Short mmCIF file of N, CA and C in Angstrom, two decimals:
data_model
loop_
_atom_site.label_atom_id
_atom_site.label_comp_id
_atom_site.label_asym_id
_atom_site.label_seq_id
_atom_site.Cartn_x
_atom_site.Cartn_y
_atom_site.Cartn_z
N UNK P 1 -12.19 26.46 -8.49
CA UNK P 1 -10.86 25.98 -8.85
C UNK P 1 -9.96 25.87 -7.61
N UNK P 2 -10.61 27.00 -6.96
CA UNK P 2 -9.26 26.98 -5.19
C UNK P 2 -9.23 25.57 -4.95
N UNK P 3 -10.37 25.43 -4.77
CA UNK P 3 -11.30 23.93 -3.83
C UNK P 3 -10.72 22.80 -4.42
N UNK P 4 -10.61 22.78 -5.68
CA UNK P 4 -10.09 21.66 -6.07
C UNK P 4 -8.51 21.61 -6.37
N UNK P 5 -7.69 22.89 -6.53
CA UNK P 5 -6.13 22.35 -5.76
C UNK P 5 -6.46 22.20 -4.35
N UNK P 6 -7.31 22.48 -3.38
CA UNK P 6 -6.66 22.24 -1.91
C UNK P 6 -7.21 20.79 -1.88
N UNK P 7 -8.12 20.24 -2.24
CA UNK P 7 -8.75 19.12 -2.12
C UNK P 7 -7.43 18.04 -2.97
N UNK P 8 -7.08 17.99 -3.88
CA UNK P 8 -5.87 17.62 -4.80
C UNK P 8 -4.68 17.62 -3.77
N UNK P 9 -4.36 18.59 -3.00
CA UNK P 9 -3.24 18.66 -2.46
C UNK P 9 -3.41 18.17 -1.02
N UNK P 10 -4.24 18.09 -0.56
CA UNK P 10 -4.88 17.12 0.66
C UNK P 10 -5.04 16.19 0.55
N UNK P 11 -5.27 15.59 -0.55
CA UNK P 11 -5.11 13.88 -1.07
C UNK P 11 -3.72 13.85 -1.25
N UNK P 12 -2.88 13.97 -1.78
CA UNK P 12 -1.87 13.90 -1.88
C UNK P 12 -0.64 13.72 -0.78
N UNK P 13 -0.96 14.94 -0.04
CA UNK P 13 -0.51 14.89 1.44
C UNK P 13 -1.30 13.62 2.24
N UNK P 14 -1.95 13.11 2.33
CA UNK P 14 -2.46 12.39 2.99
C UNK P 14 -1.53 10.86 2.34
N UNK P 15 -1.56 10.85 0.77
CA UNK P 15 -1.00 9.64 0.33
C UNK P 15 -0.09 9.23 0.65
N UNK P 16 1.23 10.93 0.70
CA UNK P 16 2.27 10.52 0.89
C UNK P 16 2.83 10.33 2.23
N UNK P 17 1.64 10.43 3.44
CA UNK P 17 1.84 10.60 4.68
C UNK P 17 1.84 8.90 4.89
N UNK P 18 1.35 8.50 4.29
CA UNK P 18 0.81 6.81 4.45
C UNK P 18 2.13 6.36 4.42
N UNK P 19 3.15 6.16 3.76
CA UNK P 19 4.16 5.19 3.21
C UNK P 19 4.76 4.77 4.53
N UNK P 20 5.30 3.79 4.62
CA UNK P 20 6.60 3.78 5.83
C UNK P 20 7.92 3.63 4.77
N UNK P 21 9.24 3.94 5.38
CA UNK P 21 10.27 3.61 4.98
C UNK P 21 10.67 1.98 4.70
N UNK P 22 10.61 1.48 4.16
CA UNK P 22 11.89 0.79 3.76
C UNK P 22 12.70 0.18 4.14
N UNK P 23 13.49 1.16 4.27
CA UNK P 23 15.33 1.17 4.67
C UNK P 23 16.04 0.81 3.19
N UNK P 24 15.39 1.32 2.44
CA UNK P 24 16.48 1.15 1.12
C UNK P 24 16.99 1.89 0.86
N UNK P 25 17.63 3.28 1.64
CA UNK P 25 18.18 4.49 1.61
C UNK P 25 19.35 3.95 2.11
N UNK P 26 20.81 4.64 1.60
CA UNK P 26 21.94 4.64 2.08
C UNK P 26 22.37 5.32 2.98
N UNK P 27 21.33 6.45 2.64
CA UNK P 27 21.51 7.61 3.55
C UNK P 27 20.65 7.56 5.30
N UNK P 28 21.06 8.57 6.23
CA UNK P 28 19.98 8.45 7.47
C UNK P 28 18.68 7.92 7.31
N UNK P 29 17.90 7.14 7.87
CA UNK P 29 16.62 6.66 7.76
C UNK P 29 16.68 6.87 9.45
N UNK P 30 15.48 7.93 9.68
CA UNK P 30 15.23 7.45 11.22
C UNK P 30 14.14 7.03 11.48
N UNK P 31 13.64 5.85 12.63
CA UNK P 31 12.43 5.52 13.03
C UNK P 31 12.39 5.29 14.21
N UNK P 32 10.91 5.37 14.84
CA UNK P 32 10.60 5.65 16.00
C UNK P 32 10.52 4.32 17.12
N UNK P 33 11.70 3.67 17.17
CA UNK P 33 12.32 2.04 17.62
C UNK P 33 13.62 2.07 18.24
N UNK P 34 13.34 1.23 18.91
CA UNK P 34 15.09 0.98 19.56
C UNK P 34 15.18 -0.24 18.52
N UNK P 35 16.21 -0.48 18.69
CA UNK P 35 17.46 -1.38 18.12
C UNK P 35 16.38 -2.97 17.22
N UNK P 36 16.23 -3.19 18.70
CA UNK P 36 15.21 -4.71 18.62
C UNK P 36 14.15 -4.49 17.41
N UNK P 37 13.34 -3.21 17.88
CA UNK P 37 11.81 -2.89 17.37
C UNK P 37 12.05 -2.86 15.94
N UNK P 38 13.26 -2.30 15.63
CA UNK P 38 14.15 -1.98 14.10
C UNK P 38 13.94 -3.20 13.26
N UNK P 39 14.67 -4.03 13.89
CA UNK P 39 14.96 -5.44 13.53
C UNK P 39 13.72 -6.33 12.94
N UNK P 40 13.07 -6.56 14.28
CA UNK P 40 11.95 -7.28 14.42
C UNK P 40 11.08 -6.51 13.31
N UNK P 41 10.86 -5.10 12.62
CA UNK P 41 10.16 -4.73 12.06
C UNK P 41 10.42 -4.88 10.32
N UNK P 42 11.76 -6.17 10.08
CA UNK P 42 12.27 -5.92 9.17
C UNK P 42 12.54 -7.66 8.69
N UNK P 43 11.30 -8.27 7.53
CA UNK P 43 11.65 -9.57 7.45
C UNK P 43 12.69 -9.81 7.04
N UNK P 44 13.64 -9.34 6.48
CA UNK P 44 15.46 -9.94 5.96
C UNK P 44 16.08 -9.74 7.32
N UNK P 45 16.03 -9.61 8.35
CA UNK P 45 16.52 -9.60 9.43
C UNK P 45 15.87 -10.57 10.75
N UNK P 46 15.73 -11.59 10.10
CA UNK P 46 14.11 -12.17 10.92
C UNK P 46 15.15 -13.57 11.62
N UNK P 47 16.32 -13.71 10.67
CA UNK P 47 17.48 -15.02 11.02
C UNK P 47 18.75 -14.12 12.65
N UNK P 48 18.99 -12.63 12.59
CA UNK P 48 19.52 -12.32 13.59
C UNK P 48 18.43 -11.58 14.72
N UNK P 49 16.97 -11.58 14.21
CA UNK P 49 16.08 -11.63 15.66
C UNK P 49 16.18 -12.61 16.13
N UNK P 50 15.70 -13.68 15.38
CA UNK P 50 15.81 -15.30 15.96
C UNK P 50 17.21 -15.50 17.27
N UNK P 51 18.82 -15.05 15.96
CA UNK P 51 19.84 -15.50 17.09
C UNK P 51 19.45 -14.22 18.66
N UNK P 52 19.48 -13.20 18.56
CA UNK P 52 19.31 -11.99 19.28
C UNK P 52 18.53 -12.70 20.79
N UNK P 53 17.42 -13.45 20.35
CA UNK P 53 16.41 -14.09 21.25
C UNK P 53 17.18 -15.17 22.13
N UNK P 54 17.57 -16.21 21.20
CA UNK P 54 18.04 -17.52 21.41
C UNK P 54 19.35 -17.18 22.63
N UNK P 55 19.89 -15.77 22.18
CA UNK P 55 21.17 -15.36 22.88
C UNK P 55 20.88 -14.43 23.86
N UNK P 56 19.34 -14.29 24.52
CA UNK P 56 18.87 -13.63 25.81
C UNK P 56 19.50 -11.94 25.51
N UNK P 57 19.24 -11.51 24.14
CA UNK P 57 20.40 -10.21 24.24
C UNK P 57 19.20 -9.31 23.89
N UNK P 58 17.77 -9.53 23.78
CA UNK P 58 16.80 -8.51 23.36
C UNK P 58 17.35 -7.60 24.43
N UNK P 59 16.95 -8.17 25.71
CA UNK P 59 16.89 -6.43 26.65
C UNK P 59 18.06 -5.73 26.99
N UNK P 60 19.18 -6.23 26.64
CA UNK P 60 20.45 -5.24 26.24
C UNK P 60 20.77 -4.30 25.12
N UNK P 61 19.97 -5.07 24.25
CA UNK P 61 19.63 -4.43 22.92
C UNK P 61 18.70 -3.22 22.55
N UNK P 62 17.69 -3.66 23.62
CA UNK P 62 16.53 -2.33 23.83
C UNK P 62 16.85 -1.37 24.92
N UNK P 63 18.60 -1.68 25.42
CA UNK P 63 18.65 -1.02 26.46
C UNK P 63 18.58 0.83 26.08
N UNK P 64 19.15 1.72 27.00
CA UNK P 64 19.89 2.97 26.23
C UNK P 64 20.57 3.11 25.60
N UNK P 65 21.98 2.15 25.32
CA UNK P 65 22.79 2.32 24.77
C UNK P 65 23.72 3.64 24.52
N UNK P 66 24.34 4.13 23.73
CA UNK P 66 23.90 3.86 22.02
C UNK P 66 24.88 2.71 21.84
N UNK P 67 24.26 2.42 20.99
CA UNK P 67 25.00 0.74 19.94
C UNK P 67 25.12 0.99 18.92
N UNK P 68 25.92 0.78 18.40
CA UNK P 68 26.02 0.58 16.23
C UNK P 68 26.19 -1.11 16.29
N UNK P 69 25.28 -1.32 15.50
CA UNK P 69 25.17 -2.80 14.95
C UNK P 69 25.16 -2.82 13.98
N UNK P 70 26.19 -4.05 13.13
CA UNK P 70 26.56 -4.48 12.00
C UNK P 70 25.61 -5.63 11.70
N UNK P 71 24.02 -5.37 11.27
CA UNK P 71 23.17 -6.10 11.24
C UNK P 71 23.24 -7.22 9.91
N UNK P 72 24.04 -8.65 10.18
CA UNK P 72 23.53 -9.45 9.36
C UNK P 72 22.07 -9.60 8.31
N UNK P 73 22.21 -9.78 7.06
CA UNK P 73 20.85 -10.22 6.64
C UNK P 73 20.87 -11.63 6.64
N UNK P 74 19.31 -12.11 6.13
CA UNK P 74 18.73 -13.47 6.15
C UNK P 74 19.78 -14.75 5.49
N UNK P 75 20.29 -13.69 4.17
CA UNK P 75 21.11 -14.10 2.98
C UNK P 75 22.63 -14.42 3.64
N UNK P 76 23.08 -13.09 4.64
CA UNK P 76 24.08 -13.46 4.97
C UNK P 76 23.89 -14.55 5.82
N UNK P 77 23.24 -15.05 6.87
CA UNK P 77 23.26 -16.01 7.55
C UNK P 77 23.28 -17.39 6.67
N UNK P 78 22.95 -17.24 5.66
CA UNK P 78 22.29 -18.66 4.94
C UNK P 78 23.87 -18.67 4.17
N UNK P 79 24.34 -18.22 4.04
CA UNK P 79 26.08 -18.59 3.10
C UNK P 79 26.79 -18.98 4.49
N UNK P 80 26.69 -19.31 5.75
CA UNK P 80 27.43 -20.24 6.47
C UNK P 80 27.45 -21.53 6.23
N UNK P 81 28.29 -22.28 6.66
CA UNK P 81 27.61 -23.90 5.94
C UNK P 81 26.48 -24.67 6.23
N UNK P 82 26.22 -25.32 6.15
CA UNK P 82 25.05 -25.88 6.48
C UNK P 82 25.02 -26.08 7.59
N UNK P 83 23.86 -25.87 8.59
CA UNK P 83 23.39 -26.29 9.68
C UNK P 83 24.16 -25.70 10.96
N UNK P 84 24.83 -24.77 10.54
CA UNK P 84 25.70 -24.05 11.55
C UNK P 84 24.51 -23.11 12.30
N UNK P 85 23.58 -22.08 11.70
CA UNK P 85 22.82 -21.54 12.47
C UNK P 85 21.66 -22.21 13.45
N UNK P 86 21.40 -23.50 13.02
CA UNK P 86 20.63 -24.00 14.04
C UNK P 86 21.34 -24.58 14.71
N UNK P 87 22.20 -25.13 14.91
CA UNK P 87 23.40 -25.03 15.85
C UNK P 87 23.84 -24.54 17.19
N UNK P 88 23.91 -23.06 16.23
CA UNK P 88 24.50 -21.66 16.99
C UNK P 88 22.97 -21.39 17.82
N UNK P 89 21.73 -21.69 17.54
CA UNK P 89 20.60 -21.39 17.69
C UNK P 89 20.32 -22.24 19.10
N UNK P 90 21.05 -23.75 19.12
CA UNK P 90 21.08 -24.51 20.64
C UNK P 90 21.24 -23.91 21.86
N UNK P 91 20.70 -24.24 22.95
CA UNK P 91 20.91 -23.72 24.43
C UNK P 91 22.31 -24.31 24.44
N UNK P 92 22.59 -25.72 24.08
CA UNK P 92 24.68 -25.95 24.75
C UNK P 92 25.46 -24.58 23.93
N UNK P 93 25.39 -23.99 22.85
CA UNK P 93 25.66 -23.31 22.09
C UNK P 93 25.47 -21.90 21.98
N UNK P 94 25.21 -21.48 23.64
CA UNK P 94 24.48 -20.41 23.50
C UNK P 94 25.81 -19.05 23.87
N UNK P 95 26.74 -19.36 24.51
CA UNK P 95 28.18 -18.53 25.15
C UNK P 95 28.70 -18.21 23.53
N UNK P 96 28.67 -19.60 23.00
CA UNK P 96 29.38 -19.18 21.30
C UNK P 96 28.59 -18.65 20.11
N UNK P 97 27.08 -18.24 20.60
CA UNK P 97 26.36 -17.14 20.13
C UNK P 97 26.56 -15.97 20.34
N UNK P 98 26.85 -15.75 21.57
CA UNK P 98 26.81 -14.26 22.05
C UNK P 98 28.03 -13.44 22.04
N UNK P 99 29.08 -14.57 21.95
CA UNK P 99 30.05 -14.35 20.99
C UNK P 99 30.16 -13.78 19.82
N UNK P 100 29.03 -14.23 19.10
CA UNK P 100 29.29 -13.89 17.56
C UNK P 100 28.50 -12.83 17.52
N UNK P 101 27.59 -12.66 18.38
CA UNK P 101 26.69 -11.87 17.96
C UNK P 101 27.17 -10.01 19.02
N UNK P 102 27.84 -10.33 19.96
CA UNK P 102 28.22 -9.38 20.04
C UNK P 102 29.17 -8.84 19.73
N UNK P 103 30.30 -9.12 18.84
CA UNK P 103 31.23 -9.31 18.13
C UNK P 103 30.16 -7.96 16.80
N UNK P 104 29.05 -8.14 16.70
CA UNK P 104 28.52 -7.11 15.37
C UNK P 104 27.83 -5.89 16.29
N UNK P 105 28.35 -6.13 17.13
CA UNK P 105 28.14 -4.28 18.02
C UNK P 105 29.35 -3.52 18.60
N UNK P 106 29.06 -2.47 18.20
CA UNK P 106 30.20 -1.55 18.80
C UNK P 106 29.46 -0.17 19.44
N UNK P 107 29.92 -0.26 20.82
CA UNK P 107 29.43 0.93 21.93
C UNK P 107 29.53 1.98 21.17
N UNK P 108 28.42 2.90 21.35
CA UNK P 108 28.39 4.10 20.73
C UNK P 108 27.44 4.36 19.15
N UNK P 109 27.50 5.33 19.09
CA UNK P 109 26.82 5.69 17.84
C UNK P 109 27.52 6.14 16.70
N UNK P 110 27.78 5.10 15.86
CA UNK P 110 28.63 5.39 15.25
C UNK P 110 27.95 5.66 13.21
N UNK P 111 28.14 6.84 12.73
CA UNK P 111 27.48 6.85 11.39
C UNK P 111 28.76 6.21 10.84
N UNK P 112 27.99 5.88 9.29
CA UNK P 112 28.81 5.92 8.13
C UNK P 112 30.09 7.08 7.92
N UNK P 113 29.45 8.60 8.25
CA UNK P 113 30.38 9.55 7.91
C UNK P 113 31.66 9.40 8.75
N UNK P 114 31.48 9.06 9.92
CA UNK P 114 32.70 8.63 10.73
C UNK P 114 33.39 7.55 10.88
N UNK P 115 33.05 6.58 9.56
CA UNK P 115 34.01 5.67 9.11
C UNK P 115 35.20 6.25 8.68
N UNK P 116 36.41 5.84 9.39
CA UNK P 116 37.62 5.96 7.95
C UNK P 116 38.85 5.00 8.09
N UNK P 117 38.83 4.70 6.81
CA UNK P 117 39.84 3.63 5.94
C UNK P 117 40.11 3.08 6.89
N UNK P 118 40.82 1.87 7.48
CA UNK P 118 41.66 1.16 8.10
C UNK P 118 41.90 1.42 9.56
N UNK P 119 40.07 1.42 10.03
CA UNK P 119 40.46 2.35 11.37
C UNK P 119 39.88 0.88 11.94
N UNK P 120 39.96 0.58 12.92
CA UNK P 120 39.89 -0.64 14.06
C UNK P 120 38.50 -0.38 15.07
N UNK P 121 37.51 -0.81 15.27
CA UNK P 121 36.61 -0.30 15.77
C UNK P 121 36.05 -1.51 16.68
N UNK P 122 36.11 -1.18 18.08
CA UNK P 122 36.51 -2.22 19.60
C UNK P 122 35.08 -2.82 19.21
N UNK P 123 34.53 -4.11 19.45
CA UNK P 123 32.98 -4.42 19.55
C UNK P 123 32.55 -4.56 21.23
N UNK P 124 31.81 -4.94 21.51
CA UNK P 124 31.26 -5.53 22.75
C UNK P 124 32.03 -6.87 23.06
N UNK P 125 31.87 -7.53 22.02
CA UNK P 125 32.37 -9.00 22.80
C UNK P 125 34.07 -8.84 22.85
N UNK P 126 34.97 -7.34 22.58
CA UNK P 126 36.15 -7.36 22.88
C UNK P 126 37.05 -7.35 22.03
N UNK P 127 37.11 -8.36 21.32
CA UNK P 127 37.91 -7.75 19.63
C UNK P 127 37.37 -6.84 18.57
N UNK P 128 38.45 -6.35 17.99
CA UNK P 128 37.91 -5.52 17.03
C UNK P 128 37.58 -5.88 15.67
N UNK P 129 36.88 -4.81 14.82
CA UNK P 129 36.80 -5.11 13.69
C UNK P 129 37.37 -4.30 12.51
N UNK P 130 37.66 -4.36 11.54
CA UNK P 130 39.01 -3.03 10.68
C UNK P 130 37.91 -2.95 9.72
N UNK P 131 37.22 -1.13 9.77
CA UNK P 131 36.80 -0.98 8.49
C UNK P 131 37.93 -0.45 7.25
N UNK P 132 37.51 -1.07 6.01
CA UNK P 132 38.03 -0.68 4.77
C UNK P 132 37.10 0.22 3.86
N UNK P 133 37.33 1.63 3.67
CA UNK P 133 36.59 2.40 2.50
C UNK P 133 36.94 2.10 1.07
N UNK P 134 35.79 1.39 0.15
CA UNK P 134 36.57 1.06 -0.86
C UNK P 134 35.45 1.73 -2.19
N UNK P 135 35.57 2.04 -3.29
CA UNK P 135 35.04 2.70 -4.11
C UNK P 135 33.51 2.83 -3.97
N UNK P 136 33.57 3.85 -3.04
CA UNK P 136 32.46 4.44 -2.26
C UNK P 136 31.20 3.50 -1.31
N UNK P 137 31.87 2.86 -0.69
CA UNK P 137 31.31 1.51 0.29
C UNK P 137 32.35 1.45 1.35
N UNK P 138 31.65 0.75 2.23
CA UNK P 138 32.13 0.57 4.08
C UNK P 138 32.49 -0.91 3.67
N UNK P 139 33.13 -1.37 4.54
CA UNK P 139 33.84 -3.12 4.87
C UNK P 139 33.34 -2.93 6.31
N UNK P 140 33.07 -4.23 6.80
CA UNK P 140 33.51 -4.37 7.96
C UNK P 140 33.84 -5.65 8.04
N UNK P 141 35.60 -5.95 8.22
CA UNK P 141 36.26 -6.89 8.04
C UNK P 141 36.15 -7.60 6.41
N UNK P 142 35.33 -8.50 6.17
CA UNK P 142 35.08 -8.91 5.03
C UNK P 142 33.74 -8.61 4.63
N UNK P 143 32.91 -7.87 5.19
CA UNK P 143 31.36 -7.74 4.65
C UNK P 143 31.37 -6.60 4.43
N UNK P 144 30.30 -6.70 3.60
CA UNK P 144 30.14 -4.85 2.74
C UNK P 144 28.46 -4.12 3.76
N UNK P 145 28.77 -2.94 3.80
CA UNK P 145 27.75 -2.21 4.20
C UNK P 145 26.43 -2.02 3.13
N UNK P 146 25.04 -2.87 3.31
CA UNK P 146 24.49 -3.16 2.16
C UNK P 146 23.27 -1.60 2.62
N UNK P 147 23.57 -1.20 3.67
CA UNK P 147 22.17 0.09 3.93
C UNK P 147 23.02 0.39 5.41
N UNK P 148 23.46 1.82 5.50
CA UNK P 148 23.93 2.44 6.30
C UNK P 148 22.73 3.50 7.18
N UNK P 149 22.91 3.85 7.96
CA UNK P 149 22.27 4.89 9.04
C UNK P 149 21.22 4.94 9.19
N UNK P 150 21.09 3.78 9.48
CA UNK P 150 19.12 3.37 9.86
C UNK P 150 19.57 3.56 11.78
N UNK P 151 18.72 4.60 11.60
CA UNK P 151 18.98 5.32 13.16
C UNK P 151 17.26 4.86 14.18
N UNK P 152 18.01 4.50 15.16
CA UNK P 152 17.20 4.01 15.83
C UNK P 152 17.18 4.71 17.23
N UNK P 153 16.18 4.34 18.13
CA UNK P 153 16.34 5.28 19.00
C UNK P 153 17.31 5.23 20.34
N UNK P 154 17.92 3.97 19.73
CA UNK P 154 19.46 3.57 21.06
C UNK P 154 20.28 3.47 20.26
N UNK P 155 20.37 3.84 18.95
CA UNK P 155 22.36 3.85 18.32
C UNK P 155 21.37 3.76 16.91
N UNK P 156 22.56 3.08 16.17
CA UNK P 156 22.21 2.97 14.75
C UNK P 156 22.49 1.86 13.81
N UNK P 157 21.72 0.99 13.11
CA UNK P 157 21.93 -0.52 12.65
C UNK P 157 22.68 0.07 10.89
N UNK P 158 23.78 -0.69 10.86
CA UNK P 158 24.31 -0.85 9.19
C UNK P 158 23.93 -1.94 8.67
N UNK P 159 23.76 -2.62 7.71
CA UNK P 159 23.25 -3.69 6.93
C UNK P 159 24.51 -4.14 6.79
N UNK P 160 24.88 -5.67 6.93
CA UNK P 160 25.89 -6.05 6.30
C UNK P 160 25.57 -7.32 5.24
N UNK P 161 26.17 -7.86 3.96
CA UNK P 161 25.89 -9.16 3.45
C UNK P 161 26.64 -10.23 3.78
N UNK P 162 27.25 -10.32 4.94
CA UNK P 162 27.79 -11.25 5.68
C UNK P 162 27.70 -11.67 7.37
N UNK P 163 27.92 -12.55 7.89
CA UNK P 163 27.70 -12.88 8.79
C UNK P 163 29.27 -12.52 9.73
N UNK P 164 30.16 -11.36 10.12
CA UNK P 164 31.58 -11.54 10.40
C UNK P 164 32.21 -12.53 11.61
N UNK P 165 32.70 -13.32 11.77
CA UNK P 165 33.04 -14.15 12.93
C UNK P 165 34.35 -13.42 13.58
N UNK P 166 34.45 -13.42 14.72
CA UNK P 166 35.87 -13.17 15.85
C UNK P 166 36.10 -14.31 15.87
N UNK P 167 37.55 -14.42 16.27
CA UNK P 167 38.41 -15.62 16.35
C UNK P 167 37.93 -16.62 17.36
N UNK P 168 37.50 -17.77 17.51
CA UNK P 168 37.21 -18.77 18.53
C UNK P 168 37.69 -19.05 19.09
#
């Protein structure tokens, strides 16, 4: 009978050793990636690897950092109007990428828990962005935090369902 709980519980352990995360947790998710590796390891995020590339920003991205990135999904990119991301995706078009795209990072490591209400938070590309706490959810500017504290090994990516623009 020993033999067969340890054998039972060694399968088991082994099963549950298999899984990878997700990222469908709200809560901390950590994995063993910088910023990029995060991304790239994540098909709803496959439209801001693309811009990330197009905008020469991988190896700043994989730098040390830390960074908090307000990681667009696939969905948010696709509610711009039409034909704006392949666009934004052009070499003439590439200064008003990196614009936008660094505009969804802010120096430092910043969690969810150290959001609060109506606080202003500087990005990289220089303007800020105003989070709003609203019945138990993050804003940033107009996008909602769709998966918070996916910790990476140079800062930490938030999910957003929007794409946020700085002023042009």
């Amino acid at each position: 009978m020993k033999k067969l709980v340890a054998a039972v519980t060694l399968t088991m352990l082994v099963v549950a050793s298999s899984f990878t995360p997700k990222f469908n947790s709200i809560h901390e998710t950590k994995v063993e990636a910088d910023i990029v590796d995060l991304a790239v390891s994540q098909d709803f995020l496959s439209t801001l690897v693309a811009a990330v590339k197009a905008g020469d920003l991988v190896d700043v991205l994989k730098g040390d950092g830390p960074f908090t990135v307000f990681a667009p999904t696939n969905e948010a990119f696709a509610q711009l109007p039409a034909g704006t991301v392949e666009s934004l995706l052009k070499p003439e078009n590439k200064e008003k990428l990196v614009k936008i795209l660094t505009y969804h990072v802010v120096p430092g490591k910043v969690l969810s828990s150290d959001l609060k209400n109506g606080q202003m938070a500087k990005t990289v590309e220089g303007s800020s962005v105003k989070v709003t706490l609203k019945d138990g959810k993050a804003m940033i500017n107009d996008a909602t935090v769709v998966n918070a504290d996916i910790m990476a090994d140079n800062g930490v990516v938030h999910v957003i369902d929007k794409v946020i623009l700085p002023s042009m």
